[in-house]
PDB file of C-alpha atoms in Angstrom:
ATOM      1  CA  UNK A   1       2.898   3.371  17.812  1.00 95.00           C
ATOM      2  CA  UNK A   2       4.582   4.144  14.527  1.00 98.00           C
ATOM      3  CA  UNK A   3       4.073   3.494  10.825  1.00 98.00           C
ATOM      4  CA  UNK A   4       7.065   3.192   8.496  1.00 99.00           C
ATOM      5  CA  UNK A   5       6.532   3.329   4.731  1.00 99.00           C
ATOM      6  CA  UNK A   6       8.952   0.842   3.184  1.00 99.00           C
ATOM      7  CA  UNK A   7       7.850   1.200  -0.443  1.00 99.00           C
ATOM      8  CA  UNK A   8       5.410   3.667  -2.008  1.00 99.00           C
ATOM      9  CA  UNK A   9       5.626   2.831  -5.718  1.00 99.00           C
ATOM     10  CA  UNK A  10       3.643   0.571  -8.004  1.00 98.00           C
ATOM     11  CA  UNK A  11       4.465  -2.895  -9.284  1.00 97.00           C
ATOM     12  CA  UNK A  12       7.619  -1.791 -11.134  1.00 97.00           C
ATOM     13  CA  UNK A  13       8.683   0.982  -8.759  1.00 98.00           C
ATOM     14  CA  UNK A  14       9.543   4.520  -9.828  1.00 98.00           C
ATOM     15  CA  UNK A  15      11.270   5.557 -11.933  1.00 98.00           C
ATOM     16  CA  UNK A  16      10.667   2.500 -14.089  1.00 98.00           C
ATOM     17  CA  UNK A  17      13.854   1.217 -15.669  1.00 97.00           C
ATOM     18  CA  UNK A  18      14.052   2.165 -19.358  1.00 96.00           C
ATOM     19  CA  UNK A  19      10.855   4.226 -19.207  1.00 97.00           C
ATOM     20  CA  UNK A  20      11.188   7.361 -21.384  1.00 96.00           C
ATOM     21  CA  UNK A  21       8.242   9.245 -19.867  1.00 97.00           C
ATOM     22  CA  UNK A  22       8.475  12.735 -18.375  1.00 97.00           C
ATOM     23  CA  UNK A  23       7.753  11.481 -14.850  1.00 97.00           C
ATOM     24  CA  UNK A  24      10.541   8.905 -14.871  1.00 98.00           C
ATOM     25  CA  UNK A  25      12.959  11.371 -16.459  1.00 98.00           C
ATOM     26  CA  UNK A  26      12.116  13.943 -13.794  1.00 98.00           C
ATOM     27  CA  UNK A  27      12.579  11.476 -10.934  1.00 99.00           C
ATOM     28  CA  UNK A  28      15.910  10.280 -12.332  1.00 99.00           C
ATOM     29  CA  UNK A  29      17.116  13.869 -12.579  1.00 98.00           C
ATOM     30  CA  UNK A  30      16.130  14.523  -8.942  1.00 99.00           C
ATOM     31  CA  UNK A  31      17.480  11.214  -7.652  1.00 98.00           C
ATOM     32  CA  UNK A  32      14.055  10.276  -6.282  1.00 99.00           C
ATOM     33  CA  UNK A  33      12.790   6.706  -6.213  1.00 98.00           C
ATOM     34  CA  UNK A  34       9.879   4.659  -4.934  1.00 99.00           C
ATOM     35  CA  UNK A  35      10.222   0.958  -4.180  1.00 99.00           C
ATOM     36  CA  UNK A  36       7.545  -1.706  -4.333  1.00 98.00           C
ATOM     37  CA  UNK A  37       4.828  -2.082  -1.688  1.00 95.00           C
ATOM     38  CA  UNK A  38       5.688  -2.409   1.970  1.00 98.00           C
ATOM     39  CA  UNK A  39       4.591  -1.098   5.380  1.00 99.00           C
ATOM     40  CA  UNK A  40       5.913  -1.656   8.885  1.00 99.00           C
ATOM     41  CA  UNK A  41       3.590  -1.091  11.839  1.00 98.00           C
ATOM     42  CA  UNK A  42       5.190  -0.816  15.291  1.00 97.00           C
ATOM     43  CA  UNK A  43       2.742  -1.493  18.136  1.00 95.00           C
ATOM     44  CA  UNK A  44       2.748  -2.383  21.806  1.00 92.00           C
ATOM     45  CA  UNK A  45       2.192  -6.007  20.750  1.00 94.00           C
ATOM     46  CA  UNK A  46       5.082  -6.110  18.281  1.00 95.00           C
ATOM     47  CA  UNK A  47       6.115  -5.254  14.744  1.00 98.00           C
ATOM     48  CA  UNK A  48       3.868  -6.102  11.795  1.00 98.00           C
ATOM     49  CA  UNK A  49       5.167  -6.309   8.223  1.00 99.00           C
ATOM     50  CA  UNK A  50       2.458  -5.603   5.658  1.00 99.00           C
ATOM     51  CA  UNK A  51       3.066  -6.679   2.046  1.00 99.00           C
ATOM     52  CA  UNK A  52       6.648  -7.999   1.761  1.00 99.00           C
ATOM     53  CA  UNK A  53       7.386  -6.942  -1.811  1.00 98.00           C
ATOM     54  CA  UNK A  54      10.427  -7.806  -3.957  1.00 98.00           C
ATOM     55  CA  UNK A  55      12.468  -4.878  -2.567  1.00 99.00           C
ATOM     56  CA  UNK A  56      12.173  -6.191   0.993  1.00 99.00           C
ATOM     57  CA  UNK A  57      15.861  -6.886   1.679  1.00 99.00           C
ATOM     58  CA  UNK A  58      16.874  -3.329   0.829  1.00 99.00           C
ATOM     59  CA  UNK A  59      13.912  -1.954   2.776  1.00 99.00           C
ATOM     60  CA  UNK A  60      14.740  -3.943   5.917  1.00 99.00           C
ATOM     61  CA  UNK A  61      18.327  -2.745   5.774  1.00 99.00           C
ATOM     62  CA  UNK A  62      17.499   0.884   4.989  1.00 98.00           C
ATOM     63  CA  UNK A  63      15.137   1.091   7.962  1.00 98.00           C
ATOM     64  CA  UNK A  64      17.131  -1.191  10.325  1.00 98.00           C
ATOM     65  CA  UNK A  65      14.116  -3.386  11.046  1.00 98.00           C
ATOM     66  CA  UNK A  66      14.056  -6.479  13.283  1.00 98.00           C
ATOM     67  CA  UNK A  67      12.296  -9.795  12.814  1.00 98.00           C
ATOM     68  CA  UNK A  68       8.569  -9.109  12.343  1.00 98.00           C
ATOM     69  CA  UNK A  69       6.170 -10.546  14.900  1.00 98.00           C
ATOM     70  CA  UNK A  70       3.580 -11.022  12.141  1.00 98.00           C
ATOM     71  CA  UNK A  71       3.342 -10.690   8.359  1.00 99.00           C
ATOM     72  CA  UNK A  72       0.194  -9.681   6.472  1.00 99.00           C
ATOM     73  CA  UNK A  73      -0.180 -10.164   2.708  1.00 99.00           C
ATOM     74  CA  UNK A  74      -2.955  -8.179   1.035  1.00 99.00           C
ATOM     75  CA  UNK A  75      -3.142 -10.158  -2.215  1.00 98.00           C
ATOM     76  CA  UNK A  76      -1.376 -12.482  -4.610  1.00 97.00           C
ATOM     77  CA  UNK A  77       0.290 -10.025  -7.001  1.00 98.00           C
ATOM     78  CA  UNK A  78       4.063 -10.378  -6.968  1.00 97.00           C
ATOM     79  CA  UNK A  79       4.846  -6.838  -5.866  1.00 98.00           C
ATOM     80  CA  UNK A  80       3.091  -7.626  -2.586  1.00 98.00           C
ATOM     81  CA  UNK A  81       4.664 -10.951  -1.588  1.00 99.00           C
ATOM     82  CA  UNK A  82       7.756 -11.837  -3.629  1.00 98.00           C
ATOM     83  CA  UNK A  83      10.082 -10.634  -0.858  1.00 99.00           C
ATOM     84  CA  UNK A  84       9.103 -13.429   1.535  1.00 99.00           C
ATOM     85  CA  UNK A  85      12.329 -15.317   0.879  1.00 98.00           C
ATOM     86  CA  UNK A  86      14.278 -12.348   2.278  1.00 99.00           C
ATOM     87  CA  UNK A  87      12.854 -13.125   5.726  1.00 99.00           C
ATOM     88  CA  UNK A  88      15.144 -16.173   5.842  1.00 98.00           C
ATOM     89  CA  UNK A  89      17.899 -13.862   7.111  1.00 98.00           C
ATOM     90  CA  UNK A  90      16.246 -13.812  10.534  1.00 98.00           C
ATOM     91  CA  UNK A  91      16.093 -17.609  10.823  1.00 98.00           C
ATOM     92  CA  UNK A  92      19.670 -18.004   9.601  1.00 97.00           C
ATOM     93  CA  UNK A  93      20.922 -15.571  12.261  1.00 97.00           C
ATOM     94  CA  UNK A  94      19.844 -17.595  15.329  1.00 97.00           C
ATOM     95  CA  UNK A  95      20.352 -21.073  16.712  1.00 97.00           C
ATOM     96  CA  UNK A  96      17.857 -23.609  15.425  1.00 94.00           C
ATOM     97  CA  UNK A  97      16.321 -24.213  18.847  1.00 96.00           C
ATOM     98  CA  UNK A  98      15.717 -20.486  19.336  1.00 96.00           C
ATOM     99  CA  UNK A  99      13.691 -19.979  16.177  1.00 98.00           C
ATOM    100  CA  UNK A 100       9.919 -19.725  16.020  1.00 98.00           C
ATOM    101  CA  UNK A 101       8.117 -19.424  12.654  1.00 98.00           C
ATOM    102  CA  UNK A 102       6.640 -16.020  11.822  1.00 98.00           C
ATOM    103  CA  UNK A 103       2.817 -15.901  11.915  1.00 98.00           C
ATOM    104  CA  UNK A 104       1.796 -14.991   8.363  1.00 99.00           C
ATOM    105  CA  UNK A 105      -1.745 -14.020   7.399  1.00 99.00           C
ATOM    106  CA  UNK A 106      -3.329 -14.133   3.932  1.00 99.00           C
ATOM    107  CA  UNK A 107      -6.562 -15.205   2.255  1.00 98.00           C
ATOM    108  CA  UNK A 108      -6.986 -18.729   0.901  1.00 98.00           C
ATOM    109  CA  UNK A 109      -6.551 -17.546  -2.700  1.00 98.00           C
ATOM    110  CA  UNK A 110      -3.410 -15.636  -1.801  1.00 98.00           C
ATOM    111  CA  UNK A 111      -1.983 -18.589   0.123  1.00 98.00           C
ATOM    112  CA  UNK A 112      -2.440 -20.777  -2.967  1.00 98.00           C
ATOM    113  CA  UNK A 113      -0.124 -18.445  -4.910  1.00 98.00           C
ATOM    114  CA  UNK A 114       2.325 -18.069  -2.030  1.00 98.00           C
ATOM    115  CA  UNK A 115       2.626 -21.826  -1.483  1.00 98.00           C
ATOM    116  CA  UNK A 116       3.113 -22.474  -5.185  1.00 98.00           C
ATOM    117  CA  UNK A 117       6.069 -20.079  -5.234  1.00 98.00           C
ATOM    118  CA  UNK A 118       7.429 -20.373  -1.690  1.00 98.00           C
ATOM    119  CA  UNK A 119       6.279 -23.757  -0.446  1.00 98.00           C
ATOM    120  CA  UNK A 120       9.767 -24.419   0.923  1.00 98.00           C
ATOM    121  CA  UNK A 121       9.313 -21.598   3.465  1.00 99.00           C
ATOM    122  CA  UNK A 122       6.502 -23.451   5.247  1.00 98.00           C
ATOM    123  CA  UNK A 123       6.338 -24.400   8.028  1.00 98.00           C
ATOM    124  CA  UNK A 124       9.936 -23.701   9.066  1.00 98.00           C
ATOM    125  CA  UNK A 125       9.995 -19.953   8.321  1.00 98.00           C
ATOM    126  CA  UNK A 126       6.329 -19.017   8.043  1.00 99.00           C
ATOM    127  CA  UNK A 127       3.374 -20.172  10.118  1.00 98.00           C
ATOM    128  CA  UNK A 128       0.327 -20.247   7.860  1.00 98.00           C
ATOM    129  CA  UNK A 129      -2.716 -18.389   9.186  1.00 98.00           C
ATOM    130  CA  UNK A 130      -5.874 -17.647   7.204  1.00 98.00           C
ATOM    131  CA  UNK A 131      -7.558 -14.290   6.737  1.00 98.00           C
ATOM    132  CA  UNK A 132     -11.340 -14.321   6.500  1.00 98.00           C
ATOM    133  CA  UNK A 133     -12.961 -11.020   5.496  1.00 98.00           C
ATOM    134  CA  UNK A 134     -14.852  -9.409   8.344  1.00 97.00           C
ATOM    135  CA  UNK A 135     -13.375 -11.733  10.982  1.00 98.00           C
ATOM    136  CA  UNK A 136     -10.712 -10.462  13.368  1.00 97.00           C
ATOM    137  CA  UNK A 137      -7.347 -12.179  13.015  1.00 97.00           C
ATOM    138  CA  UNK A 138      -6.534 -14.683  15.731  1.00 95.00           C
ATOM    139  CA  UNK A 139      -3.382 -15.835  17.488  1.00 95.00           C
ATOM    140  CA  UNK A 140      -0.470 -13.921  18.986  1.00 92.00           C
ATOM    141  CA  UNK A 141       0.569 -11.165  18.466  1.00 94.00           C
ATOM    142  CA  UNK A 142      -3.064 -10.304  17.742  1.00 93.00           C
ATOM    143  CA  UNK A 143      -4.968  -9.338  20.873  1.00 93.00           C
ATOM    144  CA  UNK A 144      -6.315  -6.354  22.848  1.00 92.00           C
ATOM    145  CA  UNK A 145      -3.405  -4.084  21.889  1.00 95.00           C
ATOM    146  CA  UNK A 146      -3.340  -5.156  18.231  1.00 96.00           C
ATOM    147  CA  UNK A 147      -6.618  -6.140  16.595  1.00 97.00           C
ATOM    148  CA  UNK A 148      -6.908  -6.495  12.826  1.00 98.00           C
ATOM    149  CA  UNK A 149      -9.925  -7.140  10.608  1.00 98.00           C
ATOM    150  CA  UNK A 150      -9.436  -8.069   6.922  1.00 99.00           C
ATOM    151  CA  UNK A 151     -11.616  -6.188   4.436  1.00 99.00           C
ATOM    152  CA  UNK A 152     -12.594  -7.745   1.101  1.00 98.00           C
ATOM    153  CA  UNK A 153     -11.732  -5.358  -1.740  1.00 98.00           C
ATOM    154  CA  UNK A 154     -12.333  -5.346  -5.496  1.00 97.00           C
ATOM    155  CA  UNK A 155      -9.014  -5.409  -7.352  1.00 98.00           C
ATOM    156  CA  UNK A 156     -10.374  -6.906 -10.559  1.00 95.00           C
ATOM    157  CA  UNK A 157     -10.971 -10.515 -11.623  1.00 93.00           C
ATOM    158  CA  UNK A 158      -7.506 -12.014 -11.170  1.00 90.00           C
ATOM    159  CA  UNK A 159      -6.376 -11.469  -7.544  1.00 93.00           C
ATOM    160  CA  UNK A 160      -9.407 -13.173  -6.033  1.00 92.00           C
ATOM    161  CA  UNK A 161      -7.990 -12.995  -2.519  1.00 94.00           C
ATOM    162  CA  UNK A 162      -7.443  -9.218  -2.415  1.00 98.00           C
ATOM    163  CA  UNK A 163      -7.843  -7.668   1.033  1.00 99.00           C
ATOM    164  CA  UNK A 164      -7.406  -4.424   2.883  1.00 99.00           C
ATOM    165  CA  UNK A 165      -6.987  -4.242   6.647  1.00 99.00           C
ATOM    166  CA  UNK A 166      -8.407  -2.217   9.536  1.00 99.00           C
ATOM    167  CA  UNK A 167      -6.375  -2.118  12.748  1.00 98.00           C
ATOM    168  CA  UNK A 168      -7.601  -1.200  16.217  1.00 97.00           C
ATOM    169  CA  UNK A 169      -4.531  -0.266  18.249  1.00 97.00           C
ATOM    170  CA  UNK A 170      -4.177   0.428  21.976  1.00 96.00           C
ATOM    171  CA  UNK A 171      -1.142   1.668  23.859  1.00 94.00           C
ATOM    172  CA  UNK A 172      -0.652   3.610  27.112  1.00 92.00           C
ATOM    173  CA  UNK A 173      -4.349   4.337  27.447  1.00 93.00           C
ATOM    174  CA  UNK A 174      -4.629   5.555  23.849  1.00 95.00           C
ATOM    175  CA  UNK A 175      -6.623   3.947  21.067  1.00 97.00           C
ATOM    176  CA  UNK A 176      -6.313   4.485  17.333  1.00 98.00           C
ATOM    177  CA  UNK A 177      -7.955   3.083  14.209  1.00 98.00           C
ATOM    178  CA  UNK A 178      -5.754   2.599  11.156  1.00 99.00           C
ATOM    179  CA  UNK A 179      -6.764   1.381   7.706  1.00 99.00           C
ATOM    180  CA  UNK A 180      -4.843   0.087   4.685  1.00 99.00           C
ATOM    181  CA  UNK A 181      -6.752  -0.236   1.419  1.00 99.00           C
ATOM    182  CA  UNK A 182      -4.158  -2.344  -0.355  1.00 98.00           C
ATOM    183  CA  UNK A 183      -4.655  -2.400  -4.126  1.00 98.00           C
ATOM    184  CA  UNK A 184      -8.287  -1.865  -5.042  1.00 98.00           C
ATOM    185  CA  UNK A 185     -10.974  -0.123  -7.016  1.00 98.00           C
ATOM    186  CA  UNK A 186     -13.329  -0.099  -4.028  1.00 98.00           C
ATOM    187  CA  UNK A 187     -14.306  -2.155  -0.968  1.00 98.00           C
ATOM    188  CA  UNK A 188     -16.245  -5.155  -2.227  1.00 96.00           C
ATOM    189  CA  UNK A 189     -18.768  -6.112   0.457  1.00 93.00           C
ATOM    190  CA  UNK A 190     -19.098  -3.044   2.681  1.00 96.00           C
ATOM    191  CA  UNK A 191     -18.657   0.372   1.017  1.00 96.00           C
ATOM    192  CA  UNK A 192     -18.015   1.938   4.417  1.00 97.00           C
ATOM    193  CA  UNK A 193     -15.512  -0.619   5.695  1.00 98.00           C
ATOM    194  CA  UNK A 194     -12.847   2.103   5.914  1.00 99.00           C
ATOM    195  CA  UNK A 195     -15.088   4.733   7.520  1.00 98.00           C
ATOM    196  CA  UNK A 196     -14.281   6.571  10.740  1.00 97.00           C
ATOM    197  CA  UNK A 197     -10.526   5.924  10.793  1.00 99.00           C
ATOM    198  CA  UNK A 198      -7.924   8.101  12.464  1.00 98.00           C
ATOM    199  CA  UNK A 199      -5.364   7.242   9.781  1.00 99.00           C
ATOM    200  CA  UNK A 200      -5.868   5.710   6.329  1.00 99.00           C
ATOM    201  CA  UNK A 201      -3.159   4.421   3.987  1.00 99.00           C
ATOM    202  CA  UNK A 202      -4.811   4.691   0.582  1.00 99.00           C
ATOM    203  CA  UNK A 203      -3.778   3.599  -2.882  1.00 99.00           C
ATOM    204  CA  UNK A 204      -3.192   6.377  -5.433  1.00 98.00           C
ATOM    205  CA  UNK A 205      -2.005   4.788  -8.670  1.00 98.00           C
ATOM    206  CA  UNK A 206      -3.120   7.683 -10.875  1.00 97.00           C
ATOM    207  CA  UNK A 207      -4.201  11.291 -10.530  1.00 98.00           C
ATOM    208  CA  UNK A 208      -7.035  10.929 -13.061  1.00 98.00           C
ATOM    209  CA  UNK A 209      -9.473   8.047 -13.316  1.00 98.00           C
ATOM    210  CA  UNK A 210      -8.762   6.250 -16.627  1.00 97.00           C
ATOM    211  CA  UNK A 211     -11.527   5.945 -19.198  1.00 96.00           C
ATOM    212  CA  UNK A 212     -10.813   2.205 -19.063  1.00 95.00           C
ATOM    213  CA  UNK A 213      -9.223   1.115 -15.790  1.00 96.00           C
ATOM    214  CA  UNK A 214      -7.550  -2.085 -16.977  1.00 93.00           C
ATOM    215  CA  UNK A 215      -5.163  -2.096 -14.016  1.00 94.00           C
ATOM    216  CA  UNK A 216      -8.028  -2.110 -11.503  1.00 97.00           C
ATOM    217  CA  UNK A 217      -6.223   0.420  -9.306  1.00 98.00           C
ATOM    218  CA  UNK A 218      -7.613   3.398  -7.405  1.00 98.00           C
ATOM    219  CA  UNK A 219      -6.997   6.935  -8.663  1.00 98.00           C
ATOM    220  CA  UNK A 220      -6.989  10.082  -6.541  1.00 99.00           C
ATOM    221  CA  UNK A 221      -9.983  11.276  -8.548  1.00 98.00           C
ATOM    222  CA  UNK A 222     -12.011   8.141  -7.772  1.00 98.00           C
ATOM    223  CA  UNK A 223     -10.927   8.203  -4.124  1.00 98.00           C
ATOM    224  CA  UNK A 224     -12.446  11.639  -3.443  1.00 98.00           C
ATOM    225  CA  UNK A 225     -16.097  10.543  -2.973  1.00 98.00           C
ATOM    226  CA  UNK A 226     -14.931   7.648  -0.806  1.00 98.00           C
ATOM    227  CA  UNK A 227     -12.861   9.944   1.399  1.00 98.00           C
ATOM    228  CA  UNK A 228     -15.789  12.330   1.692  1.00 98.00           C
ATOM    229  CA  UNK A 229     -17.934   9.476   3.002  1.00 97.00           C
ATOM    230  CA  UNK A 230     -15.272   7.860   5.189  1.00 98.00           C
ATOM    231  CA  UNK A 231     -14.014  11.090   6.880  1.00 98.00           C
ATOM    232  CA  UNK A 232     -10.548   9.883   7.945  1.00 98.00           C
ATOM    233  CA  UNK A 233      -8.405  12.140  10.105  1.00 98.00           C
ATOM    234  CA  UNK A 234      -5.251  11.706   8.026  1.00 99.00           C
ATOM    235  CA  UNK A 235      -4.649  10.038   4.666  1.00 99.00           C
ATOM    236  CA  UNK A 236      -1.284   8.804   3.406  1.00 99.00           C
ATOM    237  CA  UNK A 237      -1.302   7.969  -0.300  1.00 99.00           C
ATOM    238  CA  UNK A 238       0.893   5.181  -1.715  1.00 99.00           C
ATOM    239  CA  UNK A 239       1.414   3.006  -4.826  1.00 99.00           C
ATOM    240  CA  UNK A 240       2.234   5.908  -7.140  1.00 99.00           C
ATOM    241  CA  UNK A 241       2.866   5.117 -10.812  1.00 98.00           C
ATOM    242  CA  UNK A 242       3.685   6.989 -14.033  1.00 97.00           C
ATOM    243  CA  UNK A 243       0.588   5.786 -15.896  1.00 96.00           C
ATOM    244  CA  UNK A 244      -1.310   9.089 -16.225  1.00 97.00           C
ATOM    245  CA  UNK A 245      -1.342  10.552 -19.737  1.00 96.00           C
ATOM    246  CA  UNK A 246       0.756  13.732 -19.545  1.00 95.00           C
ATOM    247  CA  UNK A 247       0.021  16.479 -22.097  1.00 94.00           C
ATOM    248  CA  UNK A 248       3.012  17.057 -24.359  1.00 94.00           C
ATOM    249  CA  UNK A 249       4.846  13.895 -23.263  1.00 96.00           C
ATOM    250  CA  UNK A 250       4.996  12.234 -26.675  1.00 94.00           C
ATOM    251  CA  UNK A 251       7.434   9.472 -25.718  1.00 91.00           C
ATOM    252  CA  UNK A 252       5.636   8.619 -22.495  1.00 95.00           C
ATOM    253  CA  UNK A 253       2.117   8.754 -23.887  1.00 94.00           C
ATOM    254  CA  UNK A 254       3.057   6.259 -26.622  1.00 93.00           C
ATOM    255  CA  UNK A 255       3.817   3.605 -23.979  1.00 92.00           C
ATOM    256  CA  UNK A 256       1.288   0.807 -23.634  1.00 89.00           C
ATOM    257  CA  UNK A 257       0.929   1.469 -19.894  1.00 90.00           C
ATOM    258  CA  UNK A 258      -0.498   4.984 -20.370  1.00 92.00           C
ATOM    259  CA  UNK A 259      -4.209   5.398 -19.606  1.00 86.00           C
ATOM    260  CA  UNK A 260      -6.218   8.330 -20.994  1.00 92.00           C
ATOM    261  CA  UNK A 261      -8.619   9.875 -18.469  1.00 95.00           C
ATOM    262  CA  UNK A 262     -12.382   9.758 -18.805  1.00 92.00           C
ATOM    263  CA  UNK A 263     -12.526  13.367 -17.586  1.00 95.00           C
ATOM    264  CA  UNK A 264      -9.406  14.995 -16.109  1.00 96.00           C
ATOM    265  CA  UNK A 265      -9.535  16.282 -12.561  1.00 97.00           C
ATOM    266  CA  UNK A 266      -9.903  20.050 -12.922  1.00 97.00           C
ATOM    267  CA  UNK A 267      -9.185  23.123 -10.841  1.00 96.00           C
ATOM    268  CA  UNK A 268     -11.992  25.577  -9.968  1.00 96.00           C
ATOM    269  CA  UNK A 269     -11.112  27.582 -13.113  1.00 96.00           C
ATOM    270  CA  UNK A 270     -11.906  24.534 -15.253  1.00 96.00           C
ATOM    271  CA  UNK A 271      -8.313  23.798 -16.232  1.00 97.00           C
ATOM    272  CA  UNK A 272      -6.988  20.264 -15.644  1.00 97.00           C
ATOM    273  CA  UNK A 273      -4.543  19.730 -12.810  1.00 98.00           C
ATOM    274  CA  UNK A 274      -0.991  19.175 -14.016  1.00 98.00           C
ATOM    275  CA  UNK A 275       0.200  15.576 -13.749  1.00 98.00           C
ATOM    276  CA  UNK A 276       2.524  15.291 -10.712  1.00 98.00           C
ATOM    277  CA  UNK A 277       6.022  14.123 -11.628  1.00 98.00           C
ATOM    278  CA  UNK A 278       7.878  14.046  -8.305  1.00 98.00           C
ATOM    279  CA  UNK A 279       7.382  13.968  -4.543  1.00 99.00           C
ATOM    280  CA  UNK A 280       6.909  17.717  -4.173  1.00 99.00           C
ATOM    281  CA  UNK A 281       4.355  18.054  -6.962  1.00 99.00           C
ATOM    282  CA  UNK A 282       2.393  15.058  -5.689  1.00 99.00           C
ATOM    283  CA  UNK A 283       2.227  16.602  -2.226  1.00 99.00           C
ATOM    284  CA  UNK A 284       1.157  19.982  -3.588  1.00 99.00           C
ATOM    285  CA  UNK A 285      -1.470  18.402  -5.835  1.00 99.00           C
ATOM    286  CA  UNK A 286      -2.920  16.231  -3.073  1.00 99.00           C
ATOM    287  CA  UNK A 287      -3.212  19.202  -0.707  1.00 98.00           C
ATOM    288  CA  UNK A 288      -4.848  21.336  -3.395  1.00 98.00           C
ATOM    289  CA  UNK A 289      -7.253  18.653  -4.629  1.00 98.00           C
ATOM    290  CA  UNK A 290      -8.464  17.740  -1.137  1.00 98.00           C
ATOM    291  CA  UNK A 291      -8.999  21.412  -0.285  1.00 98.00           C
ATOM    292  CA  UNK A 292     -10.894  22.055  -3.530  1.00 98.00           C
ATOM    293  CA  UNK A 293     -13.081  19.025  -2.798  1.00 97.00           C
ATOM    294  CA  UNK A 294     -13.960  20.484   0.609  1.00 97.00           C
ATOM    295  CA  UNK A 295     -12.428  17.586   2.522  1.00 98.00           C
ATOM    296  CA  UNK A 296     -11.236  18.282   6.058  1.00 94.00           C
ATOM    297  CA  UNK A 297      -8.748  15.416   6.273  1.00 97.00           C
ATOM    298  CA  UNK A 298      -5.028  16.004   6.042  1.00 98.00           C
ATOM    299  CA  UNK A 299      -3.517  14.408   2.945  1.00 99.00           C
ATOM    300  CA  UNK A 300       0.076  13.339   2.435  1.00 99.00           C
ATOM    301  CA  UNK A 301       2.074  11.840  -0.414  1.00 99.00           C
ATOM    302  CA  UNK A 302       3.982   9.148   1.468  1.00 99.00           C
ATOM    303  CA  UNK A 303       7.571   8.445   0.446  1.00 99.00           C
ATOM    304  CA  UNK A 304       9.974   5.577   1.062  1.00 99.00           C
ATOM    305  CA  UNK A 305      11.405   5.732   4.571  1.00 99.00           C
ATOM    306  CA  UNK A 306       8.715   8.056   5.943  1.00 99.00           C
ATOM    307  CA  UNK A 307       8.048   7.368   9.634  1.00 99.00           C
ATOM    308  CA  UNK A 308       4.786   8.568  11.159  1.00 98.00           C
ATOM    309  CA  UNK A 309       4.014   8.651  14.857  1.00 96.00           C
ATOM    310  CA  UNK A 310       0.474   7.439  15.449  1.00 95.00           C
TER     311      UNK A 310
END
């Protein structure tokens, strides 16, 4: 069992094109980048593509990935499904009588957006299957070795079909529970829906919780009490952005996307944590913040192309 992180950036990736902020300048100087959302889960039952974002073609090629056995879409924002058309490469590469549509799971609200944009992909490329929160997904490749339960999450008023997922995986006598929050502020129906997991893939759009969270995304600061309650074994953070207000970054802080914190996350000496601006500083900050919070879980800043054995 393996998890491959295809894209670990927010809706516009990192660095954002034309963004003058200190974070984007730093990432450009280092040659670092984060693409839009995407995960690949390899299991005994097959490969599962989670959130085919608009960078999908490049991600498939960079990671040499085959045709997925299933596709899961967490919600109807473009950075989580606009790469669906790129899956046509797999159908075009085989004889017509050898092709079988790819089982694709999403909520009713998400399917409404997908069909409006990509109606021509159904039913020849994609086989439409519905996700119902709290009900295990049905149909192959789902089964004893790959079970998945959608979790209703609160991602604000507009993406009404927003979901996370909890997977129960079995292979060679081993079992493992894996969770993916997707984009969210919090689980909507069950606050402990992501509790007791071996591995959690968790959104981390900001370091500090904004005074007004217009984006309806989870910050590392807001995630801490959830992680304390959920007690995951390992946490991989994704969906990083450059939206934290950075002291001294005049050009960046003037941008409309910047969000001032309600109360910055502080070190034990009372000084605010520095805003991470690259992969290394995000990893160092995550490790330090989790330790200072007394959390026993291992925390990692995921990066594009990271492969994790489960």
